[in-house]
Amino acid sequence: MSEAFDLVLRGGTLVNQDGIGLGDIGVRDGRIAAIGALGQAPAGRIVDCAGLHLLPGVIDTQVHFREPGATHKEDLETGSRAAVAGGVTAVFEMPNTTPLTTDDAALADKLARARHRMFCDFAFWVGGTRNNAPAIPDLERLPGAAGIKVFMGSSTGSLLVEDDEGVAAILRQTRRRAAFHSEDEFRLRERLGERVPGDPASHPVWRDVAVALRCTERLVGIARSARARIHVLHVSTADEMAFLARHKDLASVEVTPHHLTLSADDYPRLGTRLQMNPPIRDAVHRGALWAGVTGGIADILGSDHAPHTLAEKAKPYPDSPSGMTGVQTLVPIMLDHVAAGRMSLQRFVDMTSAGPARLFNIAGKGRMAVGYDADITVVDLKRRETIRDGWIASRSQWTPHDGRAVTGWPVGTVVRGRLVMWEGEILGGASGEAVRFLEALQD
Ligand code: DOR
């Protein structure tokens, strides 16, 4: 075979839709041009992947990169450095920035800021509000829009549609799958007194199971009447997992590495660093989320990377903001669960590549196939590392997993054929482009 490739990833173990096996990947013009035994085919660059596993690029569909508005915590560039340092090739970024991403001008502004300043590919969620509901058919189909995101309970920022009528007005307009932060604002308001000053362990008492379950029940009812598809972000309770199992025809489910890894037992050790919405709960819920992963109720993993500075986190609860970094630790934390036998490597790929592509109709990503974008996450399943704050590329520079020893590590990140990270080093310039979606293909 004498075809020339721009890049050949040689001799790795490919984890693909047809199984797991040794093979080479040849890349030309940013796309996968050949898969298989490529022999000595000429290539601009050959990367020896012997002993490593090659996964379809990991897509993190829930990150908060804070730009514009709170760039002392993160910006699109630093957030994307963290992403590729952790093996993530594309992110969907959330609309609770300042200004909010709720109209075409704000989306266009983010896209312009992101292009060739981000190291990974990107799409942006557009916040659904009472005011922009009539414009949703146009907004959700703009190039670079991941879809519509609604906060039904208040979290960081001012986006909020707490009532059934407001949510129905949005879901009557959406044709794409809309994403929801599902916590019942009315119950949250009633229970404000449950917060114990100085004690973040009271966070899951305030934002209790019923806060999450009631909202998710309401949301599914509204979606069914509106005949809309919904995506329930960061499901955190056994109760919602059991409920959503009966509604998989219209509802997809995200779980996060932090809800699968940490538990309420960690509040004494981590304090406000563990404070997150929806909260980290006791281990019974964590076990049920794992049952949702192995049983297939959960569709995808998202990190909900929500950085705040350590100075902000040092404020006494409840003045401390909710959120933690996560985009860089998603792959190593979950590979460690793979190493421990809690999930298979194929299921990991299903939840981070094929799953996002299936739920959100991503064009040309989500599997390793000829003609698809050459987005590859290269991992060493045997490598033992200890996650440290000092490794975190986010501007906020900390992780709740500081000190955690893991088996399995991202060693390379390829975005549309460009090697952007290898062995921890960020290589070359930022070349991130907007993710393309079937609903918004322009050419
Ligand atoms: O804890 C959270 N922080 N949950 C969210 O939904 C928002 C996020 C943030 O933006 O800080």
CSV table of C-alpha atoms and ligand atoms in Angstrom, one decimal:
chain,number,residue,atom,x,y,z
A,1,MET,CA,0.0,0.0,0.0
A,2,SER,CA,1.6,3.3,-1.0
A,3,GLU,CA,-1.0,5.9,-0.3
A,4,ALA,CA,0.5,8.8,1.7
A,5,PHE,CA,-1.1,9.8,5.0
A,6,ASP,CA,-0.6,13.0,7.0
A,7,LEU,CA,-0.4,10.9,10.2
A,8,VAL,CA,-0.4,7.2,11.0
A,9,LEU,CA,-1.1,6.0,14.5
A,10,ARG,CA,0.6,2.6,14.4
A,11,GLY,CA,0.1,-0.6,16.2
A,12,GLY,CA,-2.3,0.4,18.9
A,13,THR,CA,-5.3,-1.6,20.1
A,14,LEU,CA,-8.4,-0.1,18.5
A,15,VAL,CA,-11.6,0.0,20.6
A,16,ASN,CA,-14.3,0.3,18.0
A,17,GLN,CA,-17.8,-0.6,17.0
A,18,ASP,CA,-16.7,-4.0,15.6
A,19,GLY,CA,-14.8,-5.0,18.7
A,20,ILE,CA,-11.3,-4.6,20.1
A,21,GLY,CA,-8.2,-5.5,18.2
A,22,LEU,CA,-4.8,-4.4,16.9
A,23,GLY,CA,-4.6,-2.0,14.0
A,24,ASP,CA,-3.3,1.2,12.5
A,25,ILE,CA,-5.2,4.4,11.7
A,26,GLY,CA,-4.3,6.5,8.7
A,27,VAL,CA,-5.3,10.1,8.7
A,28,ARG,CA,-5.6,12.5,5.7
A,29,ASP,CA,-6.9,16.0,5.7
A,30,GLY,CA,-8.2,15.7,9.3
A,31,ARG,CA,-10.3,12.6,8.6
A,32,ILE,CA,-9.7,8.9,9.1
A,33,ALA,CA,-8.6,7.7,5.6
A,34,ALA,CA,-7.9,4.0,6.5
A,35,ILE,CA,-8.2,1.6,9.4
A,36,GLY,CA,-6.4,-1.8,9.5
A,37,ALA,CA,-2.9,-3.0,8.8
A,38,LEU,CA,-1.2,-0.1,6.9
A,39,GLY,CA,2.2,-1.7,6.7
A,40,GLN,CA,4.9,0.8,5.8
A,41,ALA,CA,2.6,3.3,4.1
A,42,PRO,CA,4.3,6.7,3.8
A,43,ALA,CA,3.1,9.3,6.3
A,44,GLY,CA,4.1,12.8,7.3
A,45,ARG,CA,4.2,11.6,10.8
A,46,ILE,CA,4.1,8.1,12.4
A,47,VAL,CA,3.2,7.7,16.0
A,48,ASP,CA,4.0,4.4,17.6
A,49,CYS,CA,1.0,3.3,19.7
A,50,ALA,CA,2.2,-0.1,20.6
A,51,GLY,CA,0.9,-1.1,24.0
A,52,LEU,CA,-1.7,1.7,23.9
A,53,HIS,CA,-5.4,1.7,23.3
A,54,LEU,CA,-7.1,4.1,20.8
A,55,LEU,CA,-10.6,5.2,21.5
A,56,PRO,CA,-12.9,7.3,19.4
A,57,GLY,CA,-12.4,10.9,20.7
A,58,VAL,CA,-14.0,11.5,24.1
A,59,ILE,CA,-16.9,14.1,23.8
A,60,ASP,CA,-17.8,15.9,27.1
A,61,THR,CA,-21.2,17.3,26.6
A,62,GLN,CA,-21.4,19.3,29.8
A,63,VAL,CA,-18.7,21.9,30.7
A,64,HIS,CA,-18.8,25.4,32.0
A,65,PHE,CA,-15.9,27.4,30.6
A,66,ARG,CA,-17.0,30.8,32.1
A,67,GLU,CA,-16.3,33.0,29.1
A,68,PRO,CA,-17.5,35.7,28.8
A,69,GLY,CA,-18.0,37.0,32.2
A,70,ALA,CA,-16.1,35.0,34.8
A,71,THR,CA,-12.7,34.5,33.2
A,72,HIS,CA,-10.9,34.6,36.5
A,73,LYS,CA,-12.3,31.1,37.0
A,74,GLU,CA,-11.7,29.7,33.4
A,75,ASP,CA,-11.9,30.8,29.8
A,76,LEU,CA,-12.4,29.0,26.5
A,77,GLU,CA,-8.7,28.6,26.0
A,78,THR,CA,-7.7,27.3,29.5
A,79,GLY,CA,-10.8,25.1,29.7
A,80,SER,CA,-9.9,23.5,26.3
A,81,ARG,CA,-6.3,23.0,27.4
A,82,ALA,CA,-7.6,21.1,30.4
A,83,ALA,CA,-9.9,19.1,28.0
A,84,VAL,CA,-7.1,17.9,25.7
A,85,ALA,CA,-4.7,17.4,28.6
A,86,GLY,CA,-7.3,14.9,29.8
A,87,GLY,CA,-7.9,13.2,26.5
A,88,VAL,CA,-11.1,15.0,25.6
A,89,THR,CA,-11.5,16.0,21.9
A,90,ALA,CA,-14.8,18.0,21.9
A,91,VAL,CA,-16.9,19.8,24.5
A,92,PHE,CA,-20.4,21.2,24.7
A,93,GLU,CA,-20.2,24.4,26.8
A,94,MET,CA,-23.0,25.7,29.0
A,95,PRO,CA,-25.0,29.0,28.6
A,96,ASN,CA,-24.8,30.4,32.2
A,97,THR,CA,-22.1,32.9,31.3
A,98,THR,CA,-22.4,36.7,31.4
A,99,PRO,CA,-24.0,37.7,29.2
A,100,LEU,CA,-26.1,34.6,29.1
A,101,THR,CA,-26.0,32.6,25.9
A,102,THR,CA,-29.7,33.1,25.0
A,103,ASP,CA,-29.7,34.7,21.6
A,104,ASP,CA,-27.9,34.4,18.2
A,105,ALA,CA,-25.5,37.3,19.0
A,106,ALA,CA,-24.3,35.7,22.2
A,107,LEU,CA,-23.8,32.3,20.4
A,108,ALA,CA,-22.0,34.0,17.5
A,109,ASP,CA,-19.7,35.8,20.0
A,110,LYS,CA,-18.8,32.5,21.7
A,111,LEU,CA,-18.1,30.8,18.4
A,112,ALA,CA,-15.9,33.6,17.3
A,113,ARG,CA,-14.0,33.6,20.6
A,114,ALA,CA,-13.6,29.8,20.4
A,115,ARG,CA,-12.5,29.2,16.9
A,116,HIS,CA,-8.7,28.5,16.7
A,117,ARG,CA,-8.4,29.6,20.4
A,118,MET,CA,-9.7,26.4,21.8
A,119,PHE,CA,-7.6,23.2,21.5
A,120,CYS,CA,-10.5,20.9,21.2
A,121,ASP,CA,-13.7,21.1,19.1
A,122,PHE,CA,-16.7,22.8,20.6
A,123,ALA,CA,-20.4,23.4,20.6
A,124,PHE,CA,-22.5,25.8,22.8
A,125,TRP,CA,-25.7,25.1,24.5
A,126,VAL,CA,-28.3,28.0,24.2
A,127,GLY,CA,-30.2,28.8,27.3
A,128,GLY,CA,-33.9,28.4,27.1
A,129,THR,CA,-36.0,31.2,28.7
A,130,ARG,CA,-39.5,32.4,28.7
A,131,ASN,CA,-38.5,35.3,26.5
A,132,ASN,CA,-36.7,33.4,23.8
A,133,ALA,CA,-39.1,30.4,23.5
A,134,PRO,CA,-40.7,31.6,20.3
A,135,ALA,CA,-37.3,31.9,18.7
A,136,ILE,CA,-36.1,28.4,19.6
A,137,PRO,CA,-36.8,26.8,16.2
A,138,ASP,CA,-34.2,29.1,14.7
A,139,LEU,CA,-31.9,29.3,17.7
A,140,GLU,CA,-31.5,25.5,18.2
A,141,ARG,CA,-30.5,25.0,14.5
A,142,LEU,CA,-27.8,27.7,14.4
A,143,PRO,CA,-24.4,26.1,13.4
A,144,GLY,CA,-22.4,25.5,16.6
A,145,ALA,CA,-25.5,25.2,18.8
A,146,ALA,CA,-25.6,22.0,20.8
A,147,GLY,CA,-29.3,22.5,21.5
A,148,ILE,CA,-31.4,24.2,24.2
A,149,LYS,CA,-30.4,24.0,27.9
A,150,VAL,CA,-32.9,24.8,30.7
A,151,PHE,CA,-32.2,25.3,34.4
A,152,MET,CA,-35.4,24.3,36.3
A,153,GLY,CA,-33.7,24.9,39.6
A,154,SER,CA,-31.3,27.8,40.2
A,155,SER,CA,-27.6,27.1,40.3
A,156,THR,CA,-24.6,29.3,39.3
A,157,GLY,CA,-25.9,32.3,37.2
A,158,SER,CA,-29.4,33.6,36.6
A,159,LEU,CA,-30.9,31.2,34.1
A,160,LEU,CA,-34.1,29.8,35.5
A,161,VAL,CA,-37.4,28.5,34.2
A,162,GLU,CA,-39.0,27.0,37.3
A,163,ASP,CA,-42.7,26.6,36.3
A,164,ASP,CA,-44.4,23.9,34.2
A,165,GLU,CA,-45.9,26.5,31.8
A,166,GLY,CA,-42.5,28.0,31.1
A,167,VAL,CA,-40.9,24.6,30.5
A,168,ALA,CA,-43.9,23.6,28.3
A,169,ALA,CA,-43.5,26.8,26.2
A,170,ILE,CA,-39.9,25.8,25.5
A,171,LEU,CA,-40.6,22.1,24.9
A,172,ARG,CA,-43.4,22.9,22.4
A,173,GLN,CA,-40.8,24.6,20.3
A,174,THR,CA,-37.8,22.3,20.5
A,175,ARG,CA,-37.2,19.7,17.8
A,176,ARG,CA,-33.8,18.7,19.0
A,177,ARG,CA,-33.2,17.0,22.3
A,178,ALA,CA,-33.2,19.7,25.1
A,179,ALA,CA,-31.0,19.4,28.2
A,180,PHE,CA,-32.3,20.0,31.7
A,181,HIS,CA,-30.9,20.8,35.1
A,182,SER,CA,-33.6,19.1,37.0
A,183,GLU,CA,-34.0,20.4,40.6
A,184,ASP,CA,-37.4,21.7,41.8
A,185,GLU,CA,-37.0,25.4,42.5
A,186,PHE,CA,-40.2,25.6,44.6
A,187,ARG,CA,-39.0,23.0,47.0
A,188,LEU,CA,-35.5,24.5,47.1
A,189,ARG,CA,-37.0,27.8,48.2
A,190,GLU,CA,-39.1,26.1,50.9
A,191,ARG,CA,-36.1,24.3,52.3
A,192,LEU,CA,-33.5,27.1,52.4
A,193,GLY,CA,-33.6,26.8,56.2
A,194,GLU,CA,-32.1,23.3,55.9
A,195,ARG,CA,-28.7,24.8,55.0
A,196,VAL,CA,-26.4,24.8,58.1
A,197,PRO,CA,-24.0,27.7,58.0
A,198,GLY,CA,-20.4,26.4,57.8
A,199,ASP,CA,-21.5,22.8,57.1
A,200,PRO,CA,-21.5,21.8,53.4
A,201,ALA,CA,-22.7,18.3,54.5
A,202,SER,CA,-26.1,20.0,54.8
A,203,HIS,CA,-26.1,20.7,51.0
A,204,PRO,CA,-27.7,17.3,50.1
A,205,VAL,CA,-30.2,17.8,53.0
A,206,TRP,CA,-31.3,21.1,51.5
A,207,ARG,CA,-31.3,19.9,47.9
A,208,ASP,CA,-32.8,16.5,48.9
A,209,VAL,CA,-33.9,13.5,46.8
A,210,ALA,CA,-37.4,14.9,46.5
A,211,VAL,CA,-36.0,18.2,45.0
A,212,ALA,CA,-34.5,16.1,42.2
A,213,LEU,CA,-37.2,13.5,41.8
A,214,ARG,CA,-40.2,15.8,41.8
A,215,CYS,CA,-38.6,18.0,39.2
A,216,THR,CA,-37.7,15.1,37.0
A,217,GLU,CA,-41.3,13.7,37.3
A,218,ARG,CA,-42.7,17.1,36.3
A,219,LEU,CA,-40.2,17.4,33.4
A,220,VAL,CA,-41.0,14.0,31.9
A,221,GLY,CA,-44.8,14.7,32.2
A,222,ILE,CA,-44.4,18.0,30.4
A,223,ALA,CA,-42.1,16.5,27.7
A,224,ARG,CA,-44.6,13.7,27.1
A,225,SER,CA,-47.5,16.2,26.5
A,226,ALA,CA,-45.3,18.3,24.3
A,227,ARG,CA,-43.9,15.2,22.5
A,228,ALA,CA,-40.4,16.4,23.0
A,229,ARG,CA,-37.1,14.7,23.6
A,230,ILE,CA,-35.2,15.6,26.7
A,231,HIS,CA,-31.8,14.9,28.2
A,232,VAL,CA,-31.7,14.9,32.0
A,233,LEU,CA,-28.3,16.2,33.1
A,234,HIS,CA,-26.3,14.9,36.1
A,235,VAL,CA,-28.8,12.4,37.5
A,236,SER,CA,-27.9,12.0,41.2
A,237,THR,CA,-30.5,9.8,42.9
A,238,ALA,CA,-31.6,6.2,42.9
A,239,ASP,CA,-35.2,7.4,42.7
A,240,GLU,CA,-34.7,9.3,39.4
A,241,MET,CA,-32.8,6.4,37.9
A,242,ALA,CA,-35.7,4.0,38.6
A,243,PHE,CA,-38.2,6.5,37.3
A,244,LEU,CA,-36.3,7.4,34.2
A,245,ALA,CA,-35.9,3.6,33.3
A,246,ARG,CA,-39.6,3.8,32.6
A,247,HIS,CA,-39.3,6.8,30.3
A,248,LYS,CA,-36.4,5.9,28.0
A,249,ASP,CA,-38.5,6.5,24.9
A,250,LEU,CA,-38.1,10.2,25.4
A,251,ALA,CA,-35.6,10.8,28.1
A,252,SER,CA,-31.8,10.3,27.9
A,253,VAL,CA,-29.7,10.3,31.0
A,254,GLU,CA,-26.3,11.8,31.9
A,255,VAL,CA,-24.3,10.7,34.9
A,256,THR,CA,-21.1,12.3,36.1
A,257,PRO,CA,-17.7,10.9,37.2
A,258,HIS,CA,-18.0,12.8,40.5
A,259,HIS,CA,-21.4,11.3,41.4
A,260,LEU,CA,-20.1,7.9,40.5
A,261,THR,CA,-16.8,8.3,42.5
A,262,LEU,CA,-17.4,10.5,45.5
A,263,SER,CA,-20.0,10.3,48.2
A,264,ALA,CA,-21.4,12.1,51.2
A,265,ASP,CA,-18.7,10.4,53.3
A,266,ASP,CA,-16.2,12.8,51.6
A,267,TYR,CA,-17.7,16.0,53.0
A,268,PRO,CA,-15.5,16.0,56.2
A,269,ARG,CA,-12.4,15.6,54.0
A,270,LEU,CA,-13.3,17.9,51.1
A,271,GLY,CA,-15.7,20.4,52.6
A,272,THR,CA,-17.0,23.0,50.1
A,273,ARG,CA,-14.8,21.4,47.4
A,274,LEU,CA,-17.4,18.7,47.3
A,275,GLN,CA,-20.3,21.2,47.0
A,276,MET,CA,-22.0,20.7,43.7
A,277,ASN,CA,-25.5,21.0,42.2
A,278,PRO,CA,-27.2,18.5,42.3
A,279,PRO,CA,-25.3,17.4,45.4
A,280,ILE,CA,-23.0,14.5,46.0
A,281,ARG,CA,-25.2,12.1,48.1
A,282,ASP,CA,-24.7,9.0,50.2
A,283,ALA,CA,-23.3,5.9,48.8
A,284,VAL,CA,-26.7,4.2,48.3
A,285,HIS,CA,-27.4,6.6,45.5
A,286,ARG,CA,-23.9,6.2,44.0
A,287,GLY,CA,-24.6,2.4,43.9
A,288,ALA,CA,-27.9,3.0,42.1
A,289,LEU,CA,-26.1,5.3,39.5
A,290,TRP,CA,-23.7,2.4,38.9
A,291,ALA,CA,-26.6,0.1,38.4
A,292,GLY,CA,-27.9,2.7,35.9
A,293,VAL,CA,-24.5,2.5,34.1
A,294,THR,CA,-24.3,-1.3,33.9
A,295,GLY,CA,-28.0,-1.6,33.1
A,296,GLY,CA,-27.9,0.9,30.3
A,297,ILE,CA,-30.4,3.4,31.8
A,298,ALA,CA,-27.6,6.0,31.8
A,299,ASP,CA,-26.7,7.0,28.2
A,300,ILE,CA,-23.7,9.2,28.6
A,301,LEU,CA,-21.0,10.6,30.9
A,302,GLY,CA,-20.6,14.4,31.2
A,303,SER,CA,-18.1,16.0,33.5
A,304,ASP,CA,-20.1,19.1,34.5
A,305,HIS,CA,-16.8,20.8,34.7
A,306,ALA,CA,-17.8,23.9,36.8
A,307,PRO,CA,-14.7,25.6,38.0
A,308,HIS,CA,-14.6,28.2,40.9
A,309,THR,CA,-11.4,29.5,42.4
A,310,LEU,CA,-10.2,28.1,45.7
A,311,ALA,CA,-10.6,31.5,47.2
A,312,GLU,CA,-14.3,31.4,46.2
A,313,LYS,CA,-14.6,27.9,47.5
A,314,ALA,CA,-13.0,29.0,50.8
A,315,LYS,CA,-16.0,31.1,51.7
A,316,PRO,CA,-18.1,29.5,54.4
A,317,TYR,CA,-21.0,27.4,53.3
A,318,PRO,CA,-23.6,28.5,52.0
A,319,ASP,CA,-21.8,31.5,50.6
A,320,SER,CA,-19.4,29.1,48.8
A,321,PRO,CA,-20.3,28.5,45.1
A,322,SER,CA,-21.3,25.1,43.9
A,323,GLY,CA,-19.1,23.4,41.3
A,324,MET,CA,-15.8,21.6,40.8
A,325,THR,CA,-13.4,21.0,37.9
A,326,GLY,CA,-13.9,17.7,36.0
A,327,VAL,CA,-13.1,17.9,32.2
A,328,GLN,CA,-9.5,16.8,32.7
A,329,THR,CA,-10.2,14.1,35.2
A,330,LEU,CA,-13.1,12.4,33.4
A,331,VAL,CA,-10.9,10.0,31.4
A,332,PRO,CA,-8.5,8.9,34.1
A,333,ILE,CA,-11.2,8.6,36.8
A,334,MET,CA,-13.4,6.5,34.6
A,335,LEU,CA,-10.5,4.4,33.3
A,336,ASP,CA,-9.7,3.6,36.9
A,337,HIS,CA,-13.3,2.3,37.3
A,338,VAL,CA,-12.7,0.2,34.1
A,339,ALA,CA,-9.5,-1.2,35.7
A,340,ALA,CA,-11.4,-2.0,38.8
A,341,GLY,CA,-14.0,-3.9,36.7
A,342,ARG,CA,-16.9,-1.6,37.4
A,343,MET,CA,-17.5,-1.1,33.7
A,344,SER,CA,-16.1,-2.3,30.4
A,345,LEU,CA,-13.9,-0.3,28.1
A,346,GLN,CA,-16.5,-0.6,25.4
A,347,ARG,CA,-19.2,0.8,27.7
A,348,PHE,CA,-16.9,3.7,28.4
A,349,VAL,CA,-16.6,4.4,24.7
A,350,ASP,CA,-20.4,4.0,24.3
A,351,MET,CA,-20.9,6.6,27.0
A,352,THR,CA,-18.3,9.2,25.8
A,353,SER,CA,-18.3,8.9,22.0
A,354,ALA,CA,-21.0,6.8,20.4
A,355,GLY,CA,-23.6,7.9,23.0
A,356,PRO,CA,-23.2,11.7,22.6
A,357,ALA,CA,-23.2,11.3,18.8
A,358,ARG,CA,-26.4,9.2,18.9
A,359,LEU,CA,-28.2,11.5,21.3
A,360,PHE,CA,-27.3,14.8,19.7
A,361,ASN,CA,-26.9,13.8,16.1
A,362,ILE,CA,-23.3,14.9,15.8
A,363,ALA,CA,-22.0,14.7,12.2
A,364,GLY,CA,-18.8,12.8,11.6
A,365,LYS,CA,-17.7,12.1,15.2
A,366,GLY,CA,-18.4,9.4,17.8
A,367,ARG,CA,-16.7,6.4,16.1
A,368,MET,CA,-13.5,5.5,14.3
A,369,ALA,CA,-14.6,5.0,10.7
A,370,VAL,CA,-13.3,6.0,7.3
A,371,GLY,CA,-14.6,9.5,6.5
A,372,TYR,CA,-15.1,10.4,10.1
A,373,ASP,CA,-13.2,13.2,11.9
A,374,ALA,CA,-9.8,11.8,13.1
A,375,ASP,CA,-10.6,12.5,16.7
A,376,ILE,CA,-8.8,9.9,18.9
A,377,THR,CA,-8.2,9.5,22.6
A,378,VAL,CA,-5.0,7.5,23.2
A,379,VAL,CA,-4.9,5.8,26.6
A,380,ASP,CA,-2.5,3.6,28.5
A,381,LEU,CA,-4.7,1.3,30.5
A,382,LYS,CA,-1.9,0.0,32.7
A,383,ARG,CA,-0.3,3.3,33.7
A,384,ARG,CA,-0.6,4.1,37.3
A,385,GLU,CA,-0.6,7.8,38.2
A,386,THR,CA,-1.7,10.0,41.1
A,387,ILE,CA,-4.0,12.9,40.2
A,388,ARG,CA,-2.7,16.1,41.6
A,389,ASP,CA,-3.9,19.7,41.7
A,390,GLY,CA,-0.6,20.7,40.0
A,391,TRP,CA,-1.6,18.6,36.9
A,392,ILE,CA,-4.9,20.6,36.5
A,393,ALA,CA,-4.7,23.0,33.5
A,394,SER,CA,-7.9,24.8,34.4
A,395,ARG,CA,-7.4,28.3,35.5
A,396,SER,CA,-8.9,27.3,38.9
A,397,GLN,CA,-6.1,24.7,39.3
A,398,TRP,CA,-7.7,22.2,41.7
A,399,THR,CA,-9.6,19.0,41.6
A,400,PRO,CA,-11.6,17.1,44.2
A,401,HIS,CA,-9.5,14.0,43.2
A,402,ASP,CA,-6.2,15.5,44.4
A,403,GLY,CA,-4.1,12.6,45.8
A,404,ARG,CA,-6.2,9.8,44.1
A,405,ALA,CA,-4.2,7.0,42.6
A,406,VAL,CA,-5.6,5.7,39.4
A,407,THR,CA,-4.8,3.0,36.9
A,408,GLY,CA,-5.4,4.2,33.3
A,409,TRP,CA,-4.2,7.5,31.8
A,410,PRO,CA,-4.8,9.6,28.7
A,411,VAL,CA,-1.5,9.8,26.9
A,412,GLY,CA,-2.5,11.4,23.6
A,413,THR,CA,-5.3,13.5,22.1
A,414,VAL,CA,-5.8,13.8,18.4
A,415,VAL,CA,-8.3,16.4,17.1
A,416,ARG,CA,-9.2,16.2,13.4
A,417,GLY,CA,-5.8,14.6,12.7
A,418,ARG,CA,-3.7,17.0,14.7
A,419,LEU,CA,-1.8,15.6,17.6
A,420,VAL,CA,-2.6,18.3,20.3
A,421,MET,CA,-1.4,16.4,23.4
A,422,TRP,CA,1.2,13.7,23.8
A,423,GLU,CA,2.5,12.5,27.1
A,424,GLY,CA,1.1,15.5,28.9
A,425,GLU,CA,2.5,18.1,26.6
A,426,ILE,CA,0.2,20.4,24.6
A,427,LEU,CA,1.6,20.5,21.0
A,428,GLY,CA,1.1,23.0,18.3
A,429,GLY,CA,-1.5,25.8,18.0
A,430,ALA,CA,-5.1,25.8,19.0
A,431,SER,CA,-7.2,24.6,16.0
A,432,GLY,CA,-10.6,23.9,17.6
A,433,GLU,CA,-13.6,24.1,15.2
A,434,ALA,CA,-17.3,24.0,15.8
A,435,VAL,CA,-18.9,20.5,16.1
A,436,ARG,CA,-21.3,19.9,13.2
A,437,PHE,CA,-24.8,18.5,13.8
A,438,LEU,CA,-27.1,16.8,11.4
A,439,GLU,CA,-29.8,19.4,12.1
A,440,ALA,CA,-27.6,22.3,11.2
A,441,LEU,CA,-25.4,21.1,8.3
A,442,GLN,CA,-24.8,24.1,6.0
A,443,ASP,CA,-22.9,22.5,3.2
B,1,DOR,O1,-22.7,22.8,40.9
B,1,DOR,C1,-23.0,23.4,39.8
B,1,DOR,N1,-22.2,24.4,39.3
B,1,DOR,N2,-24.0,22.9,39.1
B,1,DOR,C2,-24.5,23.6,38.0
B,1,DOR,O2,-25.5,23.1,37.5
B,1,DOR,C3,-23.9,24.8,37.6
B,1,DOR,C4,-22.5,24.8,38.0
B,1,DOR,C5,-21.8,26.1,37.8
B,1,DOR,O3,-22.0,26.7,36.7
B,1,DOR,O4,-21.0,26.6,38.6
